[in-house]
């Protein structure tokens, strides 16, 4: 068959010939268990999963989380987002109990703006480096759904955790509820690291 010829030219064994024909058929779902060749090459299938909490309303949240969400909502009012019209606020509770806030700040020179989470994290790192962040809440307007951090913010959250040596509880609020994870590592598997 044409598939056998291709596999022979690529130096693959004849035991792959029947597999090539099945791979061309989208109605057949095969796992690595069906392919001894891949098992010999050290390839294995894995799964990533994590635990989180979801609150349908603020009333079910712990008081500290509720307070941070309210502070993040207040920070939304200080956002400068004339281009996206998507205003975001963030609030963090430090180990000392102090609460810091940040908001997104857009610029005409896209992408020179800054997300709420990173503006807060960079301020905390520069001005409160000896006072680790214990929890960080995010809120937005409009808020038809929960506000989740972008990829850059997820990386910076994880960088902050590594630098301070302790996890940051992240509360992503919106639509009257919130989803909470116990660490930024839950939001960014296979993270970049030097």
XYZ file of N, CA, C and O in Angstrom:
776
model
N 0.833 -1.179 0.000
C 0.000 0.000 0.000
C 0.876 1.241 0.000
O 2.068 1.191 0.280
N 0.270 2.399 -0.279
C 1.009 3.657 -0.295
C 1.564 3.964 1.092
O 2.684 4.442 1.231
N 0.772 3.656 2.110
C 1.227 3.905 3.481
C 2.450 3.064 3.810
O 3.388 3.533 4.440
N 2.470 1.780 3.349
C 3.619 0.910 3.621
C 4.868 1.460 2.972
O 5.942 1.441 3.567
N 4.736 1.947 1.730
C 5.894 2.500 1.030
C 6.460 3.709 1.763
O 7.671 3.855 1.905
N 5.583 4.581 2.254
C 6.033 5.760 2.999
C 6.770 5.329 4.251
O 7.840 5.841 4.562
N 6.225 4.343 4.974
C 6.865 3.905 6.211
C 8.200 3.225 5.937
O 9.145 3.384 6.688
N 8.292 2.476 4.828
C 9.568 1.838 4.475
C 10.612 2.902 4.170
O 11.753 2.805 4.597
N 10.207 3.954 3.402
C 11.153 5.030 3.069
C 11.612 5.772 4.320
O 12.714 6.266 4.382
N 10.750 5.869 5.339
C 11.121 6.560 6.568
C 11.855 5.641 7.544
O 12.185 6.043 8.642
N 12.066 4.388 7.133
C 12.825 3.464 7.964
C 12.036 2.861 9.108
O 12.630 2.390 10.064
N 10.720 2.894 9.051
C 9.903 2.312 10.109
C 9.641 0.845 9.794
O 9.584 0.437 8.642
N 9.428 0.065 10.810
C 9.271 -1.374 10.635
C 7.941 -1.718 9.975
O 7.000 -0.939 9.988
N 7.847 -2.920 9.435
C 6.626 -3.361 8.760
C 5.473 -3.524 9.735
O 4.318 -3.496 9.338
N 5.746 -3.671 11.054
C 4.646 -3.805 12.006
C 3.827 -2.513 12.083
O 2.724 -2.497 12.575
N 4.357 -1.422 11.542
C 3.621 -0.155 11.526
C 2.666 -0.070 10.338
O 1.807 0.790 10.318
N 2.808 -0.943 9.329
C 1.994 -0.829 8.118
C 0.504 -0.861 8.418
O -0.252 -0.019 7.949
N 0.042 -1.836 9.187
C -1.386 -1.916 9.503
C -1.844 -0.718 10.314
O -2.944 -0.235 10.179
N -0.929 -0.175 11.162
C -1.294 0.978 11.982
C -1.475 2.227 11.127
O -2.348 3.040 11.386
N -0.675 2.371 10.077
C -0.791 3.533 9.205
C -2.165 3.561 8.543
O -2.770 4.619 8.398
N -2.675 2.419 8.144
C -3.987 2.369 7.508
C -5.078 2.773 8.492
O -6.012 3.480 8.138
N -4.961 2.350 9.754
C -5.957 2.728 10.752
C -5.866 4.216 11.095
O -6.872 4.862 11.343
N -4.640 4.745 11.114
C -4.478 6.152 11.459
C -5.159 7.066 10.448
O -5.553 8.176 10.776
N -5.287 6.625 9.206
C -5.946 7.429 8.178
C -7.462 7.420 8.309
O -8.144 8.175 7.645
N -8.013 6.555 9.166
C -9.462 6.442 9.321
C -9.894 7.210 10.570
O -9.633 6.779 11.688
N -10.598 8.378 10.401
C -10.968 9.196 11.558
C -12.022 8.557 12.463
O -12.259 9.032 13.558
N -12.661 7.475 12.032
C -13.692 6.841 12.845
C -13.112 5.878 13.870
O -13.823 5.369 14.720
N -11.822 5.632 13.806
C -11.195 4.689 14.724
C -10.356 5.459 15.735
O -9.523 6.271 15.385
N -10.608 5.209 17.019
C -9.856 5.866 18.097
C -8.925 4.830 18.714
O -9.381 3.837 19.275
N -7.651 5.058 18.590
C -6.676 4.140 19.150
C -5.867 4.864 20.220
O -5.641 6.060 20.139
N -5.429 4.122 21.213
C -4.562 4.687 22.238
C -3.166 4.117 22.041
O -2.957 3.220 21.211
N -2.217 4.599 22.840
C -0.856 4.100 22.712
C -0.751 2.617 23.053
O 0.200 1.961 22.667
N -1.732 2.065 23.772
C -1.706 0.633 24.070
C -1.775 -0.193 22.794
O -1.317 -1.333 22.755
N -2.353 0.369 21.744
C -2.479 -0.343 20.482
C -1.182 -0.298 19.673
O -1.094 -0.926 18.637
N -0.211 0.495 20.122
C 1.003 0.691 19.338
C 2.242 0.281 20.113
O 2.873 1.108 20.775
N 2.617 -0.970 20.032
C 3.817 -1.405 20.752
C 5.066 -0.648 20.307
O 5.985 -0.444 21.081
N 5.078 -0.179 19.043
C 6.234 0.569 18.541
C 6.466 1.810 19.397
O 7.581 2.110 19.792
N 5.402 2.576 19.715
C 5.540 3.784 20.514
C 5.987 3.445 21.929
O 6.768 4.171 22.517
N 5.480 2.356 22.489
C 5.882 1.973 23.830
C 7.378 1.674 23.863
O 8.054 1.996 24.816
N 7.894 1.069 22.785
C 9.322 0.777 22.721
C 10.138 2.067 22.679
O 11.261 2.109 23.112
N 9.557 3.148 22.145
C 10.266 4.414 22.024
C 10.162 5.262 23.297
O 10.639 6.362 23.338
N 9.484 4.774 24.336
C 9.385 5.498 25.592
C 8.302 6.556 25.616
O 8.356 7.467 26.427
N 7.326 6.461 24.736
C 6.229 7.428 24.716
C 5.106 6.881 25.576
O 4.742 5.727 25.479
N 4.540 7.735 26.424
C 3.423 7.300 27.239
C 2.388 8.417 27.342
O 2.724 9.587 27.239
N 1.165 8.044 27.540
C 0.083 9.020 27.658
C -0.119 9.354 29.132
O -0.170 8.470 29.976
N -0.224 10.656 29.444
C -0.436 11.114 30.812
C -1.615 12.076 30.843
O -2.071 12.534 29.813
N -2.050 12.411 32.029
C -3.174 13.322 32.204
C -2.817 14.338 33.274
O -2.212 14.002 34.280
N -3.209 15.591 33.054
C -3.021 16.642 34.043
C -4.394 17.036 34.569
O -5.317 17.274 33.798
N -4.557 17.084 35.882
C -5.810 17.539 36.477
C -5.482 18.249 37.775
O -4.389 18.110 38.314
N -6.424 19.042 38.265
C -6.190 19.764 39.513
C -7.512 19.996 40.212
O -8.578 19.928 39.618
N -7.427 20.275 41.510
C -8.602 20.549 42.323
C -8.806 22.052 42.428
O -7.838 22.824 42.434
N -10.059 22.466 42.510
C -10.403 23.861 42.713
C -11.741 23.927 43.430
O -12.458 22.940 43.519
N -12.061 25.110 43.953
C -13.355 25.319 44.596
C -14.148 26.296 43.746
O -13.565 27.226 43.167
N -15.446 26.090 43.688
C -16.317 27.037 42.986
C -17.422 27.489 43.934
O -18.044 26.661 44.601
N -17.634 28.794 43.987
C -18.679 29.379 44.820
C -19.706 30.042 43.902
O -19.353 30.876 43.073
N -20.971 29.666 44.059
C -22.035 30.258 43.248
C -22.386 31.667 43.688
O -22.969 32.427 42.921
N -22.053 32.011 44.926
C -22.342 33.353 45.431
C -21.289 33.728 46.473
O -20.672 32.853 47.081
N -21.113 35.019 46.701
C -20.116 35.449 47.699
C -20.436 34.964 49.112
O -19.523 34.777 49.916
N -21.695 34.724 49.397
C -22.074 34.301 50.749
C -21.411 32.992 51.164
O -21.157 32.759 52.340
N -21.137 32.119 50.208
C -20.518 30.837 50.536
C -19.014 30.903 50.702
O -18.389 29.953 51.172
N -18.413 32.019 50.331
C -16.957 32.159 50.381
C -16.477 32.481 51.795
O -17.199 33.111 52.560
N -15.252 32.091 52.129
C -14.672 32.521 53.406
C -14.624 34.055 53.459
O -14.463 34.716 52.424
N -14.730 34.623 54.650
C -14.794 36.081 54.814
C -13.597 36.793 54.190
O -13.749 37.841 53.557
N -12.399 36.237 54.343
C -11.200 36.859 53.773
C -11.247 36.925 52.260
O -10.817 37.916 51.653
N -11.747 35.867 51.626
C -11.875 35.852 50.169
C -12.917 36.867 49.714
O -12.730 37.575 48.721
N -14.027 36.936 50.447
C -15.090 37.892 50.115
C -14.556 39.327 50.178
O -14.822 40.145 49.303
N -13.782 39.603 51.217
C -13.199 40.943 51.367
C -12.281 41.269 50.191
O -12.333 42.385 49.640
N -11.451 40.317 49.781
C -10.541 40.564 48.656
C -11.305 40.787 47.357
O -10.929 41.647 46.552
N -12.361 40.029 47.131
C -13.169 40.218 45.917
C -13.767 41.628 45.913
O -13.768 42.316 44.884
N -14.253 42.099 47.050
C -14.809 43.455 47.138
C -13.742 44.510 46.836
O -14.000 45.487 46.141
N -12.536 44.298 47.357
C -11.435 45.232 47.079
C -11.069 45.210 45.594
O -10.793 46.255 44.998
N -11.076 44.025 44.988
C -10.787 43.923 43.551
C -11.863 44.636 42.742
O -11.564 45.314 41.750
N -13.117 44.509 43.160
C -14.204 45.213 42.467
C -14.022 46.727 42.568
O -14.285 47.460 41.612
N -13.596 47.212 43.726
C -13.341 48.653 43.880
C -12.183 49.093 42.973
O -12.196 50.187 42.417
N -11.176 48.219 42.829
C -10.028 48.550 41.982
C -10.423 48.648 40.506
O -9.779 49.371 39.744
N -11.480 47.952 40.105
C -11.963 48.027 38.718
C -12.251 49.480 38.339
O -11.989 49.915 37.212
N -12.771 50.245 39.270
C -13.115 51.647 39.003
C -11.887 52.484 38.649
O -12.002 53.532 38.005
N -10.691 52.043 39.056
C -9.461 52.788 38.770
C -8.770 52.310 37.498
O -7.686 52.797 37.153
N -9.369 51.347 36.808
C -8.779 50.844 35.558
C -8.877 51.905 34.466
O -9.815 52.701 34.432
N -7.891 51.889 33.574
C -7.916 52.771 32.407
C -7.941 51.862 31.183
O -6.921 51.281 30.802
N -9.125 51.687 30.612
C -9.296 50.752 29.494
C -10.178 51.355 28.396
O -11.215 50.807 28.047
N -9.775 52.495 27.813
C -10.613 53.129 26.790
C -10.654 52.354 25.473
O -11.554 52.591 24.655
N -9.725 51.436 25.256
C -9.654 50.723 23.978
C -10.396 49.398 24.029
O -11.223 49.106 23.172
N -10.120 48.593 25.028
C -10.779 47.285 25.134
C -12.147 47.390 25.805
O -12.990 46.520 25.631
N -12.340 48.432 26.608
C -13.566 48.583 27.421
C -13.719 47.439 28.423
O -14.792 47.184 28.930
N -12.647 46.734 28.705
C -12.657 45.621 29.654
C -11.787 46.019 30.833
O -10.560 46.006 30.758
N -12.428 46.431 31.898
C -11.722 46.926 33.077
C -11.544 45.785 34.085
O -12.491 45.069 34.390
N -10.327 45.683 34.609
C -9.997 44.600 35.549
C -9.356 45.198 36.792
O -8.544 46.116 36.713
N -9.730 44.650 37.938
C -9.121 45.028 39.203
C -8.582 43.801 39.910
O -9.109 42.702 39.746
N -7.531 43.986 40.677
C -6.948 42.885 41.454
C -6.648 43.398 42.852
O -6.324 44.570 43.037
N -6.787 42.531 43.822
C -6.462 42.860 45.211
C -5.721 41.692 45.824
O -6.084 40.535 45.598
N -4.666 41.996 46.579
C -3.859 40.950 47.219
C -3.760 41.216 48.709
O -3.594 42.358 49.136
N -3.850 40.143 49.474
C -3.638 40.222 50.920
C -2.229 39.694 51.210
O -1.882 38.568 50.841
N -1.426 40.522 51.857
C -0.077 40.130 52.235
C -0.100 39.415 53.578
O -1.093 39.473 54.309
N 0.970 38.747 53.910
C 1.044 37.998 55.170
C 0.801 38.915 56.377
O 0.211 38.514 57.373
N 1.208 40.169 56.268
C 1.016 41.131 57.360
C -0.445 41.540 57.536
O -0.788 42.192 58.518
N -1.296 41.188 56.554
C -2.695 41.599 56.587
C -2.980 42.794 55.694
O -4.133 43.113 55.413
N -1.937 43.480 55.257
C -2.093 44.636 54.370
C -2.709 44.186 53.043
O -2.388 43.113 52.536
N -3.589 45.012 52.475
C -4.206 44.713 51.183
C -3.714 45.722 50.157
O -3.767 46.940 50.383
N -3.195 45.212 49.047
C -2.743 46.035 47.916
C -3.716 45.849 46.761
O -4.285 44.767 46.594
N -3.865 46.888 45.940
C -4.755 46.789 44.775
C -4.035 47.220 43.508
O -3.068 47.988 43.563
N -4.516 46.742 42.382
C -4.004 47.134 41.079
C -5.124 47.063 40.071
O -6.147 46.413 40.309
N -4.940 47.737 38.939
C -5.944 47.706 37.878
C -5.241 47.733 36.523
O -4.078 48.133 36.438
N -5.956 47.303 35.493
C -5.325 47.314 34.176
C -5.212 48.749 33.665
O -6.060 49.598 33.933
N -4.114 49.013 32.952
C -3.822 50.337 32.411
C -3.433 50.167 30.946
O -2.399 49.589 30.646
N -4.280 50.658 30.057
C -4.022 50.514 28.625
C -3.269 51.729 28.084
O -3.278 52.799 28.693
N -2.648 51.544 26.935
C -1.882 52.605 26.278
C -2.251 52.654 24.803
O -2.619 51.626 24.212
N -2.122 53.837 24.212
C -2.327 53.949 22.767
C -1.297 53.116 22.024
O -1.527 52.708 20.897
N -0.154 52.930 22.636
C 0.923 52.166 22.016
C 0.761 50.709 22.425
O 1.435 50.202 23.310
N -0.181 50.039 21.780
C -0.441 48.635 22.089
C 0.787 47.834 21.717
O 1.346 48.061 20.647
N 1.303 46.950 22.501
C 0.789 46.370 23.731
C 1.466 46.906 24.977
O 1.794 46.155 25.884
N 1.693 48.212 25.050
C 2.422 48.787 26.181
C 1.607 48.826 27.477
O 2.144 49.163 28.512
N 0.347 48.465 27.442
C -0.478 48.468 28.654
C -0.071 47.364 29.614
O 0.828 46.563 29.341
N -0.765 47.326 30.748
C -0.437 46.341 31.771
C -1.718 45.801 32.383
O -2.639 46.558 32.685
N -1.757 44.492 32.583
C -2.895 43.841 33.231
C -2.919 44.189 34.718
O -1.890 44.502 35.315
N -4.100 44.079 35.318
C -4.264 44.380 36.738
C -3.388 43.488 37.607
O -2.744 43.958 38.562
N -3.360 42.211 37.301
C -2.616 41.265 38.130
C -1.127 41.590 38.128
O -0.475 41.628 39.175
N -0.569 41.851 36.945
C 0.866 42.138 36.871
C 1.203 43.496 37.463
O 2.253 43.645 38.088
N 0.338 44.498 37.260
C 0.639 45.802 37.879
C 0.705 45.642 39.401
O 1.581 46.201 40.058
N -0.188 44.842 39.955
C -0.190 44.581 41.400
C 1.035 43.770 41.818
O 1.721 44.105 42.798
N 1.323 42.704 41.099
C 2.448 41.833 41.467
C 3.789 42.555 41.382
O 4.656 42.375 42.250
N 3.971 43.378 40.348
C 5.240 44.096 40.226
C 5.376 45.141 41.333
O 6.457 45.335 41.882
N 4.283 45.806 41.676
C 4.325 46.762 42.794
C 4.657 46.029 44.105
O 5.511 46.493 44.876
N 3.991 44.906 44.342
C 4.249 44.141 45.566
C 5.702 43.684 45.627
O 6.352 43.777 46.675
N 6.237 43.209 44.514
C 7.625 42.753 44.487
C 8.615 43.879 44.708
O 9.640 43.703 45.367
N 8.296 45.080 44.195
C 9.208 46.216 44.321
C 9.118 46.887 45.687
O 10.135 47.342 46.222
N 7.925 46.947 46.248
C 7.726 47.735 47.475
C 7.424 46.925 48.731
O 7.469 47.471 49.840
N 7.115 45.641 48.570
C 6.740 44.812 49.727
C 7.368 43.414 49.616
O 6.732 42.418 49.950
N 8.598 43.361 49.161
C 9.254 42.075 48.891
C 9.371 41.181 50.125
O 9.397 39.958 50.004
N 9.413 41.763 51.300
C 9.559 40.975 52.531
C 8.225 40.587 53.157
O 8.198 40.062 54.274
N 7.138 40.851 52.447
C 5.795 40.572 52.965
C 5.048 39.740 51.907
O 4.398 40.292 51.024
N 5.148 38.424 51.959
C 4.609 37.565 50.897
C 3.098 37.719 50.679
O 2.347 37.998 51.620
N 2.696 37.526 49.438
C 1.273 37.545 49.080
C 0.674 36.202 49.463
O 1.185 35.150 49.070
N -0.408 36.225 50.212
C -1.101 34.989 50.585
C -2.259 34.679 49.645
O -2.536 33.520 49.356
N -2.974 35.723 49.197
C -4.129 35.514 48.326
C -4.281 36.699 47.400
O -3.903 37.826 47.741
N -4.833 36.442 46.210
C -5.053 37.487 45.212
C -6.405 37.253 44.562
O -6.699 36.136 44.126
N -7.228 38.307 44.508
C -8.559 38.214 43.879
C -8.577 39.063 42.623
O -7.918 40.107 42.538
N -9.364 38.621 41.644
C -9.501 39.313 40.367
C -10.987 39.551 40.112
O -11.807 38.654 40.330
N -11.317 40.760 39.631
C -12.692 41.093 39.259
C -12.646 41.909 37.970
O -11.597 42.476 37.626
N -13.753 41.975 37.255
C -13.777 42.727 36.001
C -15.131 43.377 35.769
O -16.122 43.043 36.403
N -15.131 44.316 34.823
C -16.364 44.930 34.345
C -16.210 45.096 32.845
O -15.273 45.764 32.416
N -16.996 44.487 32.011
C -18.176 43.702 32.380
C -17.793 42.391 33.068
O -16.673 41.925 32.937
N -18.765 41.816 33.779
C -18.469 40.609 34.560
C -19.520 39.527 34.343
O -19.998 38.921 35.284
N -19.868 39.276 33.082
C -20.847 38.221 32.789
C -20.293 36.835 33.091
O -21.019 35.867 33.169
N -18.969 36.746 33.208
C -18.323 35.463 33.528
C -17.159 35.755 34.471
O -16.774 36.896 34.650
N -16.607 34.713 35.052
C -15.461 34.890 35.939
C -14.268 35.408 35.135
O -14.114 35.087 33.963
N -13.460 36.187 35.782
C -12.283 36.777 35.135
C -11.060 35.924 35.456
O -10.666 35.809 36.619
N -10.486 35.323 34.434
C -9.304 34.480 34.604
C -8.064 35.222 34.108
O -8.133 35.973 33.138
N -6.911 35.008 34.731
C -5.694 35.702 34.297
C -5.228 35.226 32.924
O -5.388 34.056 32.568
N -4.637 36.156 32.168
C -4.067 35.797 30.863
C -2.801 34.955 31.086
O -2.336 34.778 32.208
N -2.213 34.465 30.013
C -1.022 33.620 30.111
C 0.164 34.333 30.752
O 0.889 33.745 31.566
N 0.398 35.605 30.377
C 1.518 36.339 30.967
C 1.321 36.501 32.476
O 2.265 36.346 33.253
N 0.095 36.819 32.875
C -0.168 36.986 34.308
C -0.006 35.669 35.056
O 0.481 35.650 36.186
N -0.408 34.568 34.432
C -0.234 33.264 35.080
C 1.243 32.984 35.325
O 1.641 32.500 36.378
N 2.084 33.317 34.336
C 3.522 33.106 34.492
C 4.079 33.995 35.608
O 4.856 33.541 36.454
N 3.679 35.269 35.647
C 4.183 36.187 36.667
C 3.673 35.795 38.060
O 4.400 35.919 39.048
N 2.435 35.310 38.148
C 1.931 34.790 39.424
C 2.817 33.647 39.920
O 3.186 33.586 41.093
N 3.154 32.751 39.015
C 4.002 31.619 39.383
C 5.415 32.084 39.750
O 6.017 31.585 40.706
N 5.931 33.082 39.020
C 7.245 33.649 39.362
C 7.214 34.221 40.782
O 8.163 34.040 41.554
N 6.129 34.931 41.128
C 6.004 35.527 42.468
C 5.975 34.435 43.535
O 6.607 34.574 44.593
N 5.254 33.345 43.263
C 5.226 32.219 44.213
C 6.626 31.667 44.430
O 7.034 31.399 45.558
N 7.356 31.468 43.361
C 8.709 30.905 43.472
C 9.611 31.849 44.256
O 10.403 31.414 45.100
N 9.518 33.133 43.949
C 10.380 34.120 44.601
C 10.102 34.185 46.102
O 11.030 34.253 46.905
N 8.835 34.141 46.484
C 8.506 34.257 47.913
C 8.528 32.912 48.631
O 8.452 32.845 49.845
N 8.585 31.813 47.878
C 8.688 30.491 48.483
C 7.403 29.967 49.090
O 7.447 29.073 49.938
N 6.253 30.509 48.673
C 4.971 30.022 49.184
C 3.875 30.262 48.144
O 3.980 31.177 47.320
N 2.832 29.424 48.163
C 1.768 29.551 47.165
C 0.884 30.780 47.387
O 0.834 31.320 48.499
N 0.228 31.204 46.323
C -0.733 32.308 46.372
C -2.106 31.732 46.040
O -2.286 31.123 44.981
N -3.056 31.917 46.933
C -4.444 31.508 46.689
C -5.032 32.498 45.689
O -4.965 33.715 45.890
N -5.608 32.002 44.584
C -6.115 32.880 43.530
C -7.629 32.739 43.443
O -8.152 31.638 43.275
N -8.317 33.889 43.556
C -9.780 33.942 43.562
C -10.220 34.673 42.298
O -9.985 35.880 42.161
N -10.822 33.954 41.377
C -11.226 34.518 40.088
C -12.735 34.736 40.114
O -13.501 33.782 40.037
N -13.154 35.990 40.253
C -14.567 36.275 40.478
C -15.259 36.812 39.229
O -14.624 37.277 38.292
N -16.582 36.759 39.276
C -17.414 37.295 38.207
C -18.731 36.559 38.151
O -18.864 35.462 38.689
N -19.724 37.186 37.515
C -21.058 36.595 37.346
C -21.653 36.167 38.696
O -22.382 35.190 38.764
N -21.301 36.889 39.758
C -21.861 36.591 41.067
C -21.196 35.456 41.810
O -21.553 35.154 42.943
N -20.206 34.787 41.212
C -19.542 33.666 41.866
C -18.037 33.793 41.780
O -17.501 34.842 41.429
N -17.350 32.716 42.076
C -15.889 32.722 42.015
C -15.358 31.300 41.943
O -15.952 30.367 42.480
N -14.216 31.162 41.275
C -13.464 29.910 41.264
C -12.144 30.193 41.970
O -11.521 31.234 41.737
N -11.723 29.267 42.825
C -10.535 29.476 43.649
C -9.581 28.300 43.483
O -9.991 27.141 43.546
N -8.304 28.620 43.278
C -7.251 27.599 43.273
C -6.256 27.943 44.375
O -6.108 29.107 44.752
N -5.573 26.945 44.880
C -4.662 27.167 46.006
C -3.262 27.587 45.599
O -2.425 27.881 46.445
N -2.995 27.630 44.285
C -1.669 28.011 43.815
C -1.716 28.319 42.319
O -2.496 27.716 41.579
N -0.851 29.224 41.880
C -0.756 29.557 40.455
C -0.311 28.360 39.627
O -0.609 28.286 38.438
N 0.384 27.418 40.237
C 0.851 26.252 39.494
C -0.332 25.466 38.912
O -0.198 24.793 37.896
N -1.504 25.593 39.523
C -2.704 24.913 39.006
C -3.160 25.510 37.676
O -3.821 24.853 36.894
N -2.813 26.772 37.450
C -3.279 27.464 36.241
C -2.289 27.391 35.087
O -2.625 27.802 33.979
N -1.086 26.897 35.342
C -0.071 26.923 34.286
C 0.825 25.691 34.347
O 1.942 25.742 34.860
N 0.328 24.574 33.826
C 1.194 23.383 33.799
C 2.309 23.569 32.779
O 2.188 24.384 31.875
N 3.376 22.863 32.937
C 4.532 22.926 32.027
C 5.033 24.364 31.892
O 5.258 24.868 30.811
N 5.188 25.032 33.011
C 5.578 26.431 33.037
C 7.012 26.646 32.567
O 7.845 25.753 32.674
N 7.265 27.831 32.067
C 8.630 28.224 31.673
C 9.460 28.424 32.922
O 8.990 28.974 33.915
N 10.699 27.987 32.882
C 11.610 28.170 34.015
C 13.026 28.187 33.493
O 13.406 27.336 32.674
N 13.818 29.171 33.920
C 15.244 29.237 33.505
C 16.052 28.225 34.274
O 15.770 27.883 35.372
